[in-house]
Structure formats: structure tokens, C-alpha cells
Short mmCIF file of C-alpha atoms in Angstrom, two decimals:
data_model
loop_
_atom_site.label_atom_id
_atom_site.label_comp_id
_atom_site.label_asym_id
_atom_site.label_seq_id
_atom_site.Cartn_x
_atom_site.Cartn_y
_atom_site.Cartn_z
CA ARG A 634 6.45 -2.11 -16.52
CA ASN A 635 9.87 -1.84 -16.56
CA ILE A 636 10.62 -5.39 -18.28
CA GLU A 637 12.76 -4.89 -21.81
CA GLU A 638 10.55 -7.23 -24.30
CA GLY A 639 8.80 -9.13 -21.49
CA GLY A 640 5.49 -10.17 -21.09
CA SER A 641 3.32 -9.37 -17.91
CA LEU A 642 1.52 -11.34 -15.90
CA THR A 643 -1.21 -9.78 -13.55
CA ILE A 644 -3.04 -12.34 -11.07
CA ILE A 645 -4.95 -10.70 -7.94
CA ALA A 646 -5.95 -12.24 -5.41
CA THR A 647 -7.45 -11.81 -1.70
CA ALA A 648 -6.71 -13.91 1.18
CA LEU A 649 -8.96 -14.28 4.74
CA VAL A 650 -6.36 -14.90 7.68
CA ASP A 651 -6.26 -15.14 11.26
CA THR A 652 -9.75 -17.74 10.52
CA GLY A 653 -8.12 -20.26 12.94
CA SER A 654 -7.55 -22.90 10.62
CA ARG A 655 -4.10 -23.93 9.80
CA MET A 656 -4.55 -25.20 6.10
CA ASP A 657 -5.58 -21.54 5.63
CA GLU A 658 -2.53 -20.17 6.81
CA VAL A 659 -0.14 -22.37 5.18
CA ILE A 660 -1.98 -21.69 1.84
CA PHE A 661 -1.49 -17.71 2.13
CA GLU A 662 1.80 -18.07 3.45
CA GLU A 663 2.81 -20.64 0.03
CA PHE A 664 1.17 -17.82 -1.97
CA LYS A 665 2.77 -14.63 -0.28
CA GLY A 666 6.10 -15.89 -1.65
CA THR A 667 5.22 -15.89 -4.89
CA GLY A 668 3.80 -12.34 -5.33
CA ASN A 669 5.82 -9.20 -5.93
CA MET A 670 3.25 -6.91 -3.93
CA GLU A 671 1.26 -7.64 -1.27
CA LEU A 672 -1.24 -4.63 0.23
CA GLN A 673 -2.56 -5.47 3.67
CA LEU A 674 -6.08 -4.26 4.70
CA ASP A 675 -6.58 -2.89 8.30
CA ARG A 676 -10.10 -3.73 9.88
CA SER A 677 -9.85 -0.97 12.46
CA LEU A 678 -9.42 2.00 9.50
CA PHE A 679 -12.25 -0.30 7.99
CA GLN A 680 -14.38 0.41 10.61
CA ARG A 681 -13.38 4.02 11.27
CA ARG A 682 -14.26 4.87 7.83
CA ILE A 683 -10.94 5.64 7.06
CA TYR A 684 -10.40 4.76 3.26
CA PRO A 685 -8.47 3.21 1.80
CA ALA A 686 -8.09 0.97 4.60
CA ILE A 687 -4.88 0.16 3.66
CA ASP A 688 -2.05 -0.77 6.31
CA ILE A 689 0.86 1.20 4.94
CA LYS A 690 3.73 -0.54 7.60
CA LYS A 691 2.50 -4.33 6.37
CA SER A 692 1.92 -3.52 2.41
CA ASN A 693 5.15 -3.53 0.20
CA THR A 694 6.47 -4.07 -3.49
CA ARG A 695 9.49 -6.12 -3.90
CA LYS A 696 11.83 -5.38 -6.41
CA GLU A 697 10.84 -2.03 -6.87
CA GLU A 698 14.28 -0.67 -7.46
CA LEU A 699 13.83 -2.16 -10.67
CA LEU A 700 10.24 -0.28 -11.27
CA ILE A 701 11.09 3.13 -10.14
CA PRO A 702 13.27 5.47 -10.71
CA LYS A 703 16.01 5.64 -8.40
CA GLU A 704 15.15 9.50 -7.58
CA GLU A 705 11.68 8.88 -6.74
CA LEU A 706 12.22 5.53 -4.87
CA GLY A 707 14.52 7.49 -2.39
CA LYS A 708 11.43 9.82 -1.63
CA ILE A 709 9.28 6.84 -1.31
CA TRP A 710 11.41 5.19 1.21
CA LEU A 711 11.79 8.42 3.32
CA MET A 712 7.79 8.98 3.05
CA ARG A 713 7.55 5.22 4.54
CA LYS A 714 9.97 5.70 7.05
CA ALA A 715 8.08 9.14 8.38
CA LEU A 716 4.58 7.28 8.04
CA THR A 717 5.94 4.03 10.24
CA ASP A 718 6.61 6.75 13.42
CA LEU A 719 2.57 6.99 12.95
CA ASN A 720 -0.04 5.10 14.16
CA PRO A 721 -1.99 3.32 10.82
CA ALA A 722 -4.88 5.64 11.06
CA GLU A 723 -2.74 9.07 11.31
CA ALA A 724 -0.50 7.68 8.67
CA MET A 725 -3.47 6.99 5.88
CA GLU A 726 -4.87 10.14 7.11
CA LEU A 727 -2.10 11.71 6.44
CA LEU A 728 -1.00 10.01 3.07
CA VAL A 729 -4.88 10.57 1.77
CA GLU A 730 -4.59 14.58 2.64
CA LYS A 731 -1.13 15.33 0.96
CA LEU A 732 -2.05 13.22 -2.19
CA LYS A 733 -5.03 15.18 -2.48
CA LYS A 734 -3.19 18.32 -2.77
CA THR A 735 -1.47 16.82 -5.94
CA LYS A 736 -2.63 15.45 -9.61
CA THR A 737 -0.02 12.92 -10.05
CA ASN A 738 2.21 10.89 -8.02
CA SER A 739 5.44 12.88 -9.57
CA GLU A 740 3.76 15.82 -8.45
CA PHE A 741 2.95 14.60 -5.15
CA LEU A 742 6.93 13.38 -4.69
CA LYS A 743 8.39 16.82 -5.86
CA SER A 744 6.13 18.33 -3.27
CA MET A 745 7.66 16.46 -0.77
CA ASN A 746 10.61 18.83 -1.19
CA LYS A 747 9.11 21.76 -0.03
#
């Protein structure tokens, strides 16, 4: 983490939504506002055996500008913008294909210049 003299608290939680329960929705919305990262899974990707079954458009990190170097952040934003033009299956398949060709995130981001 990019925190000077700061501690770190990591809590991983899951929430099942679309259950029809108003209480589930209220609890989910309450917790949603406290986290700094949201990873949304996509059942249709899972059913098509596309892994990881992540909905890239709906997943995000708040305050990422404090965690990621500026030169990398710009490339990440460009990549997300390009992926949002695709449907979730196409986006995940393309991202996984490109990631497999590199060994590190830094190498992956540098490859975007080509």
C-alpha cells in the first residue's frame, strides 16, 4: 500500500444480491460505501466457463490514484475505456489473452505501447 507510517486493514467479504430481499439490498448498499475496491462477478461468464468471471465494467478501485504510479494509471484507464466497448465475455477473453503474454503487470502495461 502507498501509505506512509500507516497500517493496513484488509477485509474480504461477499454479498449475494438480487435475492428479492430488501434487507439484503440495504446491507449491501451500506457496506458498498465503505470499501475501496469492488469486484463484481458475472454469472453469464461463469456459465460460459470464462474465467475469471469478472465484470470489468462494474469492478473498480476507489482512490487508485493514491496506490498506482501516475504513468501506469493512465494506461490502466485507457485499457478500461477500450474494454468497455466490448461485451463482458469479449473483454475478459481479450484481457486474459493479453495478460498471458507477459510475466508482470508492469510488462503488460509497457506492452500497451506497441
